[in-house]
Coordinates of C-alpha atoms and ligand atoms in Angstrom, one line a residue:
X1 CA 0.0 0.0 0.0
X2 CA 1.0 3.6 -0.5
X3 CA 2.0 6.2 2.4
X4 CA -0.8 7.6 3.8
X5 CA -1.3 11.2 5.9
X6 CA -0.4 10.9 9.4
X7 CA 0.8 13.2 12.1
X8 CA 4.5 11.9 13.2
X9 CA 5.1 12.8 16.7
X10 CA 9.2 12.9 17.3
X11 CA 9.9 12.5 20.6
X12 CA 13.9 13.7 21.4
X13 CA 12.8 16.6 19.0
X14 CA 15.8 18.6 20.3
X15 CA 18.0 15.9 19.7
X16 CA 20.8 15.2 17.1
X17 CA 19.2 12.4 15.6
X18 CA 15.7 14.7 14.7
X19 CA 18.2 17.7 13.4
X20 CA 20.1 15.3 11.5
X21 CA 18.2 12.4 10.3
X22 CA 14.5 13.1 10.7
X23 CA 14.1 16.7 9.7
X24 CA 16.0 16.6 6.6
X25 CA 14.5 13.2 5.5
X26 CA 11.2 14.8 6.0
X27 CA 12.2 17.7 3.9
X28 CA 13.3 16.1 1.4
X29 CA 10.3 13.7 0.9
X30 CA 8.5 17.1 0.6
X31 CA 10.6 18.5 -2.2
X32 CA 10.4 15.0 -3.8
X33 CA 7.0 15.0 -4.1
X34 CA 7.0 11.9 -1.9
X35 CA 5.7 12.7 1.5
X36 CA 1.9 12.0 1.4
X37 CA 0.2 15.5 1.5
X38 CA -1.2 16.4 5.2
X39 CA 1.7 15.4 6.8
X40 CA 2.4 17.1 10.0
X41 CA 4.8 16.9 12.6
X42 CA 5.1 17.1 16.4
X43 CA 8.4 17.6 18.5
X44 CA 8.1 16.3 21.8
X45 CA 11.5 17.0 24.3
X46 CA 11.5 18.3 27.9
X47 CA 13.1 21.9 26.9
X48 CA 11.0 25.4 26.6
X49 CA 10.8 26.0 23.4
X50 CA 8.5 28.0 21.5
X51 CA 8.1 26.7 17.6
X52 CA 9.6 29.7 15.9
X53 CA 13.1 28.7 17.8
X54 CA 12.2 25.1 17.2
X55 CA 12.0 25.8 13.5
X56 CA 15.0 27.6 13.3
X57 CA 17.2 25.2 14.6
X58 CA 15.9 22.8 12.9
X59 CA 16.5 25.0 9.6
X60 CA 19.8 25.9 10.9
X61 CA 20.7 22.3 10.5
X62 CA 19.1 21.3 7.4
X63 CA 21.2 23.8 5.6
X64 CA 24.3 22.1 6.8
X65 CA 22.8 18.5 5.8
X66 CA 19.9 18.3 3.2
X67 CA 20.6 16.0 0.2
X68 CA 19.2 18.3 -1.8
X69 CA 20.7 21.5 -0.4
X70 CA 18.0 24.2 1.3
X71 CA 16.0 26.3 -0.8
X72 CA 14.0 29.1 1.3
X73 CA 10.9 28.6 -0.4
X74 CA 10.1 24.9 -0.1
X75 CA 11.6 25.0 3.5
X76 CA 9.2 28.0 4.3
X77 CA 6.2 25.9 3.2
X78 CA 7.5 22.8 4.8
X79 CA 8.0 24.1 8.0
X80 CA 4.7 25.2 8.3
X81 CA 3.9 21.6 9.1
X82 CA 6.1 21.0 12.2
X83 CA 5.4 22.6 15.8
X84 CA 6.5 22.1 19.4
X85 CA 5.2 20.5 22.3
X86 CA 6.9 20.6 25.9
X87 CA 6.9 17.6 28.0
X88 CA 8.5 15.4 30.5
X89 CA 8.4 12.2 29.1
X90 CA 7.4 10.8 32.3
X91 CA 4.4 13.0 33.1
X92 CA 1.2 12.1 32.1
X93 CA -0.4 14.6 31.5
X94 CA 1.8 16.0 28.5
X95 CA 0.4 13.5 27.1
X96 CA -3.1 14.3 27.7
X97 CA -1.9 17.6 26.4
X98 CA -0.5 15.8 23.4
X99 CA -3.9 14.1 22.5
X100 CA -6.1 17.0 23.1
X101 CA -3.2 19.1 20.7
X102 CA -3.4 15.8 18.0
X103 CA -7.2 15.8 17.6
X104 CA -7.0 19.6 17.5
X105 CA -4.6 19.3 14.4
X106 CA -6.9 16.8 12.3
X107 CA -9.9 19.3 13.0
X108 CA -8.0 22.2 11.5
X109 CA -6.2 20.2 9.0
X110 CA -9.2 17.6 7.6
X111 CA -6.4 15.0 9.0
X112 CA -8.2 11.2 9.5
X113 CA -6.4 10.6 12.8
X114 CA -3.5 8.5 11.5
X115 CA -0.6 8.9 13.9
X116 CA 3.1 7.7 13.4
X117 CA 5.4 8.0 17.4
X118 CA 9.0 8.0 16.8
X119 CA 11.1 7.5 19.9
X120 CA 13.8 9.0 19.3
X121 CA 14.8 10.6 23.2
X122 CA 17.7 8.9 24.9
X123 CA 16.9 5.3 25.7
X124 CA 16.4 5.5 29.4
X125 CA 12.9 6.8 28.2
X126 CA 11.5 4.3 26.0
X127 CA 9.3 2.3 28.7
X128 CA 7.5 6.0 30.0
X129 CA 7.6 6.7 26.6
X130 CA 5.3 3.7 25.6
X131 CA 3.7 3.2 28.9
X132 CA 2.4 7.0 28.8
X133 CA 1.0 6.8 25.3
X134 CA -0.7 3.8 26.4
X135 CA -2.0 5.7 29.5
X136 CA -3.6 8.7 27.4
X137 CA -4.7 5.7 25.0
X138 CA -3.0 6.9 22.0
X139 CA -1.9 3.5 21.2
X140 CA -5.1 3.3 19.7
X141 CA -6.4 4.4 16.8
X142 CA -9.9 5.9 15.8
X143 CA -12.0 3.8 13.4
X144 CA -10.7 3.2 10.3
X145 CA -7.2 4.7 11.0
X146 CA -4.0 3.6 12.7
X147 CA -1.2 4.0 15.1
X148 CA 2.1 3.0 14.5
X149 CA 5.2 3.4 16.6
X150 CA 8.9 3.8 15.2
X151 CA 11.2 2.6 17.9
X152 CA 15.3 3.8 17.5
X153 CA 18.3 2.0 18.7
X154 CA 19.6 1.5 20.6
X155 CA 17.0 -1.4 21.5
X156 CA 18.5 -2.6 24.7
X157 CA 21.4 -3.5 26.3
X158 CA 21.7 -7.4 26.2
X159 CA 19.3 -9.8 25.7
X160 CA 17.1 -9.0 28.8
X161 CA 17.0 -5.7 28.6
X162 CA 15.5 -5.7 24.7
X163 CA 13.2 -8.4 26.1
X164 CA 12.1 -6.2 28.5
X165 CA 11.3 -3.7 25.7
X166 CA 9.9 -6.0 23.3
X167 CA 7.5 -7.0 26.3
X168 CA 6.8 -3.3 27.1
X169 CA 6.2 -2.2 23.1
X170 CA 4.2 -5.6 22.3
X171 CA 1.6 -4.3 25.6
X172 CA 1.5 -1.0 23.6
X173 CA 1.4 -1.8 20.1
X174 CA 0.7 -4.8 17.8
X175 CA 3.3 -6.4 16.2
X176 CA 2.7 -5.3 12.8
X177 CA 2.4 -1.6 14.3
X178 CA 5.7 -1.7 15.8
X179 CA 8.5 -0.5 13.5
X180 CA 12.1 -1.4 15.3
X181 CA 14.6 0.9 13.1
X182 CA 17.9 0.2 11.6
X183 CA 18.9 2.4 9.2
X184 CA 21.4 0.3 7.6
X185 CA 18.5 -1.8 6.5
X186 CA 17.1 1.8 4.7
X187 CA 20.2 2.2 2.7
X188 CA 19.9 2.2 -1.2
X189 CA 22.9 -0.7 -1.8
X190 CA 21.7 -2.7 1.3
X191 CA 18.1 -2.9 -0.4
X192 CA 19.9 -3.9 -3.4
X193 CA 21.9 -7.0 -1.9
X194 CA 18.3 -9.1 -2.6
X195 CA 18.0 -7.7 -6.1
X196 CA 22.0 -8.5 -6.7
X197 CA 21.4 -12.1 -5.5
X198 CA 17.8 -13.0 -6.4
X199 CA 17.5 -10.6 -10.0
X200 CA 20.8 -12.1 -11.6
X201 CA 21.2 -15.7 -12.4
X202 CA 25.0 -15.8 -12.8
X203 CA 25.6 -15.5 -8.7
X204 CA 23.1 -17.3 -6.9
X205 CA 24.7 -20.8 -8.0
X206 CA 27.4 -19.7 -7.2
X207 CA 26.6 -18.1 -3.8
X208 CA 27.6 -20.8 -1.3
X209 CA 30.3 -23.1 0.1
X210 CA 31.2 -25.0 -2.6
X211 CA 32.1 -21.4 -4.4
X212 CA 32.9 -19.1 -1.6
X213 CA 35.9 -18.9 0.4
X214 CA 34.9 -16.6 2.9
X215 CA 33.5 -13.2 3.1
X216 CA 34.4 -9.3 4.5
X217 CA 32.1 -6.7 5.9
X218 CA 34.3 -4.0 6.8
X219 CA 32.6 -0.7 8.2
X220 CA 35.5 2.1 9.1
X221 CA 34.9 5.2 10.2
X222 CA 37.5 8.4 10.3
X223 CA 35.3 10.1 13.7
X224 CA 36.2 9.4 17.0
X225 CA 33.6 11.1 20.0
X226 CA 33.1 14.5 18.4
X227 CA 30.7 16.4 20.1
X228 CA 30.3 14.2 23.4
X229 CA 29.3 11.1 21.1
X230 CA 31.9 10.2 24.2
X231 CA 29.4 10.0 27.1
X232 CA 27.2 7.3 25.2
X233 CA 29.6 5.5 23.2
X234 CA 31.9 4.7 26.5
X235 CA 29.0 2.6 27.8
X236 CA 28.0 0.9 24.7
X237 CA 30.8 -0.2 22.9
X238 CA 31.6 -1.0 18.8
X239 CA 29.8 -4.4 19.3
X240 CA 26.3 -3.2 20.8
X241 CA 26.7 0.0 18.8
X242 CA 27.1 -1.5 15.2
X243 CA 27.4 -5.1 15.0
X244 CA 24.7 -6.0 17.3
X245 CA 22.4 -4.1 14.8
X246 CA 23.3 -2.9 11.4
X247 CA 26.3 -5.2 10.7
X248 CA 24.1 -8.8 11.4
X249 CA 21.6 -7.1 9.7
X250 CA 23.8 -6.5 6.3
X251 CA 25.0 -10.0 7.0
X252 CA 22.0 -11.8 7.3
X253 CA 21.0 -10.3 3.9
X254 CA 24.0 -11.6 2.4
X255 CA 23.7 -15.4 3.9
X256 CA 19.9 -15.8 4.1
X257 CA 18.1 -18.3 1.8
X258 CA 15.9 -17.0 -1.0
X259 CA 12.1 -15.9 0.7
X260 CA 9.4 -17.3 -0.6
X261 CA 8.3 -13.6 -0.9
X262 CA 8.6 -10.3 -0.7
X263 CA 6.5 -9.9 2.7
X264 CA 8.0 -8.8 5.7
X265 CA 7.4 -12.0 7.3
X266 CA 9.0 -14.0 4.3
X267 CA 12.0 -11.8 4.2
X268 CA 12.6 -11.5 8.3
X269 CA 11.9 -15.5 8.2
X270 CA 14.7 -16.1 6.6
X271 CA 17.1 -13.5 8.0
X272 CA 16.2 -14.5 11.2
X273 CA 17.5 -18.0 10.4
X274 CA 21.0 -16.8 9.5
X275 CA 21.4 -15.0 13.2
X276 CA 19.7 -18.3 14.8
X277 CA 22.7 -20.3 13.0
X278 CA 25.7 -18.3 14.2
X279 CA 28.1 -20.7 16.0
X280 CA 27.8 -19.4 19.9
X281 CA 31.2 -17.9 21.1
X282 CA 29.7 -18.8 24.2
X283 CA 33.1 -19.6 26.2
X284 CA 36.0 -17.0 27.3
X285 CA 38.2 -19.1 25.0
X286 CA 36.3 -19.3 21.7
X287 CA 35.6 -15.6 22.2
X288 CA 39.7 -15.1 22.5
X289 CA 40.1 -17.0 19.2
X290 CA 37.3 -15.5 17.3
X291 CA 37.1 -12.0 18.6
X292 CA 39.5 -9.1 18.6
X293 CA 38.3 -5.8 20.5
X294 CA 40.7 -3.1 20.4
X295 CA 41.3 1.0 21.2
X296 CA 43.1 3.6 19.4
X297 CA 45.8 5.1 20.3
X298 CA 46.5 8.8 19.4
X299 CA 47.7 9.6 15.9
X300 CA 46.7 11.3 12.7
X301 CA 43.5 11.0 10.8
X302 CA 43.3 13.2 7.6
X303 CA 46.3 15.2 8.6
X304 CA 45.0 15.7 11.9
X305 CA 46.2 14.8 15.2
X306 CA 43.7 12.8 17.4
X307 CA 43.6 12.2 21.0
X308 CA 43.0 8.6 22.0
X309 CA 39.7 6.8 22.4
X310 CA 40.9 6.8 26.6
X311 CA 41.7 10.5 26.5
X312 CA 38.5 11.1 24.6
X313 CA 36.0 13.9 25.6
X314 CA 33.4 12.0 28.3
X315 CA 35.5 8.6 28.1
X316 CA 36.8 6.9 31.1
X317 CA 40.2 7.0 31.0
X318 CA 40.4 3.6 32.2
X319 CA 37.9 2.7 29.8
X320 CA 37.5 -1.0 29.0
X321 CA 34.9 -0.3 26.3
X322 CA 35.9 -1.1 22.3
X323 CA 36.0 1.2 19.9
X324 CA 37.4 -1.3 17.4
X325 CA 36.1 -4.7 16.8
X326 CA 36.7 -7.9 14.9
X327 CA 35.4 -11.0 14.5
X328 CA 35.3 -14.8 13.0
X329 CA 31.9 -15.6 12.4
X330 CA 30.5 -19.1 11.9
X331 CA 27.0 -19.9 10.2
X332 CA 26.4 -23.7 10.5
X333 CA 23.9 -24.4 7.7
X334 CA 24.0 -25.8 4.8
X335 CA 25.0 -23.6 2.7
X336 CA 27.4 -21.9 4.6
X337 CA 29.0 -24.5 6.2
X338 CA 33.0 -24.0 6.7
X339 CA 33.1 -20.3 4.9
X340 CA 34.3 -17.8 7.8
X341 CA 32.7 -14.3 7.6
X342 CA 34.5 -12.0 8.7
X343 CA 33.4 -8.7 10.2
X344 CA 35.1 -5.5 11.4
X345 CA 34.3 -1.6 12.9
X346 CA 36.1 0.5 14.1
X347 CA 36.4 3.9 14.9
X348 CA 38.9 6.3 14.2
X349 CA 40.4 4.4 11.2
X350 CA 41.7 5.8 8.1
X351 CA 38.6 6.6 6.3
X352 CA 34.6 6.3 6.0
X353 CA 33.6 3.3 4.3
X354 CA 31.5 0.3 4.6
X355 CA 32.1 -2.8 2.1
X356 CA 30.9 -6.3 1.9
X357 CA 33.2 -8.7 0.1
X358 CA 33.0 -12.0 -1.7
X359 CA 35.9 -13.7 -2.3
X360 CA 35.7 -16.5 -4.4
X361 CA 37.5 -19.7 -4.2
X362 CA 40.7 -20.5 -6.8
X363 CA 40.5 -22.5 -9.7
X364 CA 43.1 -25.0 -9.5
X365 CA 46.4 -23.7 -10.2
X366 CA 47.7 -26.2 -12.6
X367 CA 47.8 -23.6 -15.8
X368 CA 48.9 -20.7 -14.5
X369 CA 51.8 -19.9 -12.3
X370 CA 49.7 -17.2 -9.6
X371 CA 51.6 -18.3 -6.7
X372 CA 52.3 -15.3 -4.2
X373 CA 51.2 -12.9 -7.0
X374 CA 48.1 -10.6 -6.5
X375 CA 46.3 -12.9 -9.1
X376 CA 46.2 -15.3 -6.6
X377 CA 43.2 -15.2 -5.4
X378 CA 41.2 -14.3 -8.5
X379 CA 37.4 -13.6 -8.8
X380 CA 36.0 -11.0 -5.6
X381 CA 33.0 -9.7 -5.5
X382 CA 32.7 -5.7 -3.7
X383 CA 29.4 -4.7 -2.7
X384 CA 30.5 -0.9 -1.6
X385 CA 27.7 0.2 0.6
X386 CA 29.1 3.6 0.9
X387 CA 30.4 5.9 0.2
X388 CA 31.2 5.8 -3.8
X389 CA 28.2 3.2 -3.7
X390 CA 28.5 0.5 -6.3
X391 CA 29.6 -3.3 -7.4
X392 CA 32.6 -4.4 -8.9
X393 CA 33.8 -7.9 -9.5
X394 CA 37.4 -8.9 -10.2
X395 CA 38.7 -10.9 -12.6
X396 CA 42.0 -12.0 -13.8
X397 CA 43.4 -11.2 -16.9
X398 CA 46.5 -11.8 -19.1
X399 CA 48.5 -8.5 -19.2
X400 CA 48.8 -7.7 -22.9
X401 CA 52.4 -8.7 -24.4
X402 CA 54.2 -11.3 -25.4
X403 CA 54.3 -13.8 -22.5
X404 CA 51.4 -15.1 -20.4
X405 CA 51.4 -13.3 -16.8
X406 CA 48.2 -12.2 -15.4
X407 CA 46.9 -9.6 -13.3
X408 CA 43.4 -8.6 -11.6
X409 CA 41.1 -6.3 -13.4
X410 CA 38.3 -4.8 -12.0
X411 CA 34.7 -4.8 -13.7
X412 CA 32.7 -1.8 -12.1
X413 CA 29.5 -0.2 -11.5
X414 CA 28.9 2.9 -9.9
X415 CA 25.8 4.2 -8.8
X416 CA 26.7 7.6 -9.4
X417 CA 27.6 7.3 -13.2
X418 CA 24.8 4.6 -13.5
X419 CA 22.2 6.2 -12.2
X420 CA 23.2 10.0 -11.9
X421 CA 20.7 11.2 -9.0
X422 CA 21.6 10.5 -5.9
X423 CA 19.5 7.9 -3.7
X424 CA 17.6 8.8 -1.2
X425 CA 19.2 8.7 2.7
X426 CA 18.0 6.0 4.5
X427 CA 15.6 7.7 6.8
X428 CA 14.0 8.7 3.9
X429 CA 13.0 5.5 2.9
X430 CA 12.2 3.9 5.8
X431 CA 9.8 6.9 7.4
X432 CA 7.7 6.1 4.0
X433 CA 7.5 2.4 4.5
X434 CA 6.2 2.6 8.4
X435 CA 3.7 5.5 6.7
X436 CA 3.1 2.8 4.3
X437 CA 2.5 -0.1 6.7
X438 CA 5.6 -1.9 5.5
X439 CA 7.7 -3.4 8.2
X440 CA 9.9 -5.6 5.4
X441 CA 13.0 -3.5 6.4
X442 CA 12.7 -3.1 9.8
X443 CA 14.1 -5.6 12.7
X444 CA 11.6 -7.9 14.3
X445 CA 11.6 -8.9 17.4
X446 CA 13.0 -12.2 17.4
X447 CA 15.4 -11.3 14.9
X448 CA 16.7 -8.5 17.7
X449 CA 16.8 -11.1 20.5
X450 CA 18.8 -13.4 18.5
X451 CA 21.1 -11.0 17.9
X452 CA 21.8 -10.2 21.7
X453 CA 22.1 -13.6 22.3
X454 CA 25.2 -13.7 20.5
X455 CA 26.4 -10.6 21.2
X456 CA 25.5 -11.3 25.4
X457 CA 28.1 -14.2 26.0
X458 CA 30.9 -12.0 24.0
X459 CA 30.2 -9.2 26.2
X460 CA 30.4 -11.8 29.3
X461 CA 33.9 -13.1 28.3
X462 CA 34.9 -9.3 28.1
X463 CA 33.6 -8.3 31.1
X464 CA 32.5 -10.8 33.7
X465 CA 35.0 -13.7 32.9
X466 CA 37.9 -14.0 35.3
X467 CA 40.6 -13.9 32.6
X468 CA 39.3 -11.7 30.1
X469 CA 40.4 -11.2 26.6
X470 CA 43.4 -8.7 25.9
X471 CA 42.2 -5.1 24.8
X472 CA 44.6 -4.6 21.6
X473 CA 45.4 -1.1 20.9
X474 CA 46.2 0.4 17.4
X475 CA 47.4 3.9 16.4
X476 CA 44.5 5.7 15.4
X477 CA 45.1 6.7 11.3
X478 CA 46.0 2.9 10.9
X479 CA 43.9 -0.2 9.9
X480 CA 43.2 -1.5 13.3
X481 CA 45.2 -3.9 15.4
X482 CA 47.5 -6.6 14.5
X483 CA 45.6 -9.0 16.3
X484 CA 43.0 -8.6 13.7
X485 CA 45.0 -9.8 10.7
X486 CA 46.1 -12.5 12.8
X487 CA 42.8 -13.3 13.2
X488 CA 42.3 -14.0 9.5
X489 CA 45.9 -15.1 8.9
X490 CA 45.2 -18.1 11.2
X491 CA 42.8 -18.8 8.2
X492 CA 45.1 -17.8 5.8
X493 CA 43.3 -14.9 4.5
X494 CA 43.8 -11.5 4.8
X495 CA 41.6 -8.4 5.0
X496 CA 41.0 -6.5 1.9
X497 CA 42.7 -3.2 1.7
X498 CA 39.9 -0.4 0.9
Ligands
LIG1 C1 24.8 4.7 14.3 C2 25.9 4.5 15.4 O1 23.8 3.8 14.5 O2 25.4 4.5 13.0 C3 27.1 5.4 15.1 O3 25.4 4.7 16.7 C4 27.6 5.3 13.7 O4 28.1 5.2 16.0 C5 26.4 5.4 12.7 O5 28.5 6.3 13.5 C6 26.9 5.1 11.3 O6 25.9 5.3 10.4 P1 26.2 5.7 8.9 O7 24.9 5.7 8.2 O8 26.9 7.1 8.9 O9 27.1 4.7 8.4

């Protein structure tokens, strides 16, 4: 079905996320024409605010980070839409408030009574969040329309922490009106990993063990804790902040077994099956061989100096949380059986970019002498998820000349020359698709509780276990620790250099 009118309430309205992410998605869903007409918007957060200052903050921002750029005009008509509503989360009756003020805006607008909550306010809040709108009974919906709830990460801690939430959000809301975001899942090339394995016909034979050697997601990133990213980072960690979420997420899209359809219960069916096969690092010892977490070190990233994550604005400096992570990841089914996948994030590291790799096994080596030259290992498959967006697949091919030695080639497509316009952000896409109904790229909950599971007993060796893995420290600027390429060297692989 197609988006339909709604009011979104925004709750965190003075936070980054909403001045980043949510505004500027919104605005530029109204310049594309996309956002459903009668769309209005509601920012709920604690401080006094009237909505002229509201507005202009959030203006102040989007001309730093709208896709499309700002233009005066279409902001000045889009703004219109969005006002301010001041509230403890925790006390009912801004919520009664809220109510009175949504019925208010359908009356003046002709709106049906649709309404779309995003939680977006530090996570401490969720649970008075939900339990609040249940109390002022705007979890339900008048005849005819609906009320959906968008729920951000991080969802939970561990595994009974997000069970506690799943419990709290399924008393609130009805599964298929609960919308658990991950904004990987939003991203232009991660919606195309299905269509690149399920469109083509020349990789899906190929797309298992007999084919595959192993496979890379790498996601690096050049920031550290600007703007006291410190304070919440320090108690999460690179493995609840990324892996835990986005990275399984982009992994389970690359391992899962064809759906039957294009549902959201026939895609998260089979995702959910790739986390549910993970081998368990369930003992300090596996999780020493399998997992490498790691700090920086002061150094230099784009010509800069950088402190270290320990002397980091808001960061312990006897921190024992990760800002690097690497790990050997097992999926015992069928199909996968015996191909490691490899996965590694960190902060802090020589440049933004996220990449999923296929590397293919070797033909035999009989004809050609490729021993110990980059020819070696021949045929990779790059699925860049960003930036530079695009596919390539290398080959091998004989160097032009008079005797036979080979090199790699690379076949490439870029989005950019491909397709010119740029895609959509993320947000974008997935604020139309809970206005739509759709939950296909959202997180359901089992799929999140599986996903905790794993991540709960590696977070247990780290921290609970009486000889806990080393912390391995790397020189921020650099490609992470050496402990991670031994990691894959044990293998005999090694990771591919972006
Ligand atoms: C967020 C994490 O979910 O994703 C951040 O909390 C991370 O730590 C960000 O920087 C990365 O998102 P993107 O879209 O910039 O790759």
């Amino acid at each position: 079905s197609r988006p339909q009118p709604c009011t979104v309430v925004i709750f965190g309205a003075t936070g980054d996320l909403t001045h980043r992410k949510l505004v500027p998605a919104l605005y530029n869903l109204a310049v594309d024409g996309e956002l459903p007409h009668g769309v209005k918007i509601v920012g709920f957060a604690r401080r006094d605010k009237a909505d002229d200052e509201f507005r202009a903050g959030l203006e102040e921002l989007n001309r730093k980070v709208s896709r499309s750029g700002h233009d005066d005009e279409l902001w000045g008509n889009f703004v219109q839409s969005i006002t301010y509503h001041r509230s403890e989360f925790t006390d009912a009756d801004g919520y009664q408030r809220l109510s009175e003020r949504l019925d208010e805006i359908d009356r003046e607008c002709g709106g049906k009574g649709n309404r779309l909550f995003y939680i977006a306010s530090a996570p401490d809040f969720f649970d008075d969040i939900l339990e609040n709108l249940k109390a002022a009974g705007l979890n339900k919906a008048s005849d005819g329309c609906w009320a959906r709830v968008i729920v951000e990460k991080p969802f939970g801690t561990d595994l009974a922490t997000a069970r506690h939430l799943n419990e709290v959000v399924s008393r609130t809301f009805e599964e298929r009106d609960t919308f658990r975001i991950d904004h990987y899942l939003g991203k232009e090339t991660a919606q195309n990993l299905m269509v690149l394995r399920f469109a083509n016909s020349i990789f899906e034979p190929l797309w298992n063990n007999r084919y595959i050697d192993q496979i890379q997601i790498t996601c690096a990133e050049n920031l550290g804790m600007e703007g006291g990213r410190g304070g919440y980072y320090d108690t999460a960690g690179a493995l609840r902040d990324m892996v835990q979420n986005h990275l399984l997420q982009l992994m389970s899209l690359v391992a899962m077994e064809p759906p039957t359809d294009l549902s959201a219960d026939g895609v998260r069916d089979e995702k959910v099956k790739v986390i549910r096969s993970l081998r368990q690092w369930d003992t300090p010892e596996k999780v020493a061989k399998n997992v490498v977490r790691g700090q920086y070190q002061a150094g230099y990233v784009d010509g800069e100096s950088v402190p270290g994550y320990r002397e980091e604005d808001r960061v312990d400096p006897e921190s024992m949380t990760e800002a690097y992570v690497a790990l050997r990841l097992m999926v015992d089914t069928w199909r996968w059986s015996g191909v490691p996948f490899y996965i590694r994030m960190g902060k802090r590291l020589p440049k933004k970019a996220t990449e999923i790799s296929v590397h293919f096994k070797s033909p035999p080596s009989v004809l050609f002498n490729t021993q110990g030259s980059s020819a070696a290992e021949s045929n990779v498959l790059v699925i860049r998820i960003q930036p530079d967006e695009g596919i390539s697949l290398r080959t091998v091919s004989k160097i032009p000349g008079t005797s036979m030695r080979l090199e790699p080639v690379k076949m490439d497509f870029r989005y950019a020359t491909s397709f010119g316009k740029g895609s959509p952000e993320a947000y974008e896409r997935l604020l139309l698709d809970a206005m739509a109904g759709d939950a296909t790229l959202f997180a359901r909950r089992d799929e999140v509780e599986e996903a905790w599971k794993f991540i709960d007993h590696i977070e247990h060796a780290w921290h609970e276990s009486e000889e806990p893995p080393v912390m391995a420290e790397f020189v921020a600027g650099t490609w992470g620790p050496k402990e991670a390429d031994d990691l894959l060297r044990e293998d005999g692989h090694a990771w591919r250099r972006l």
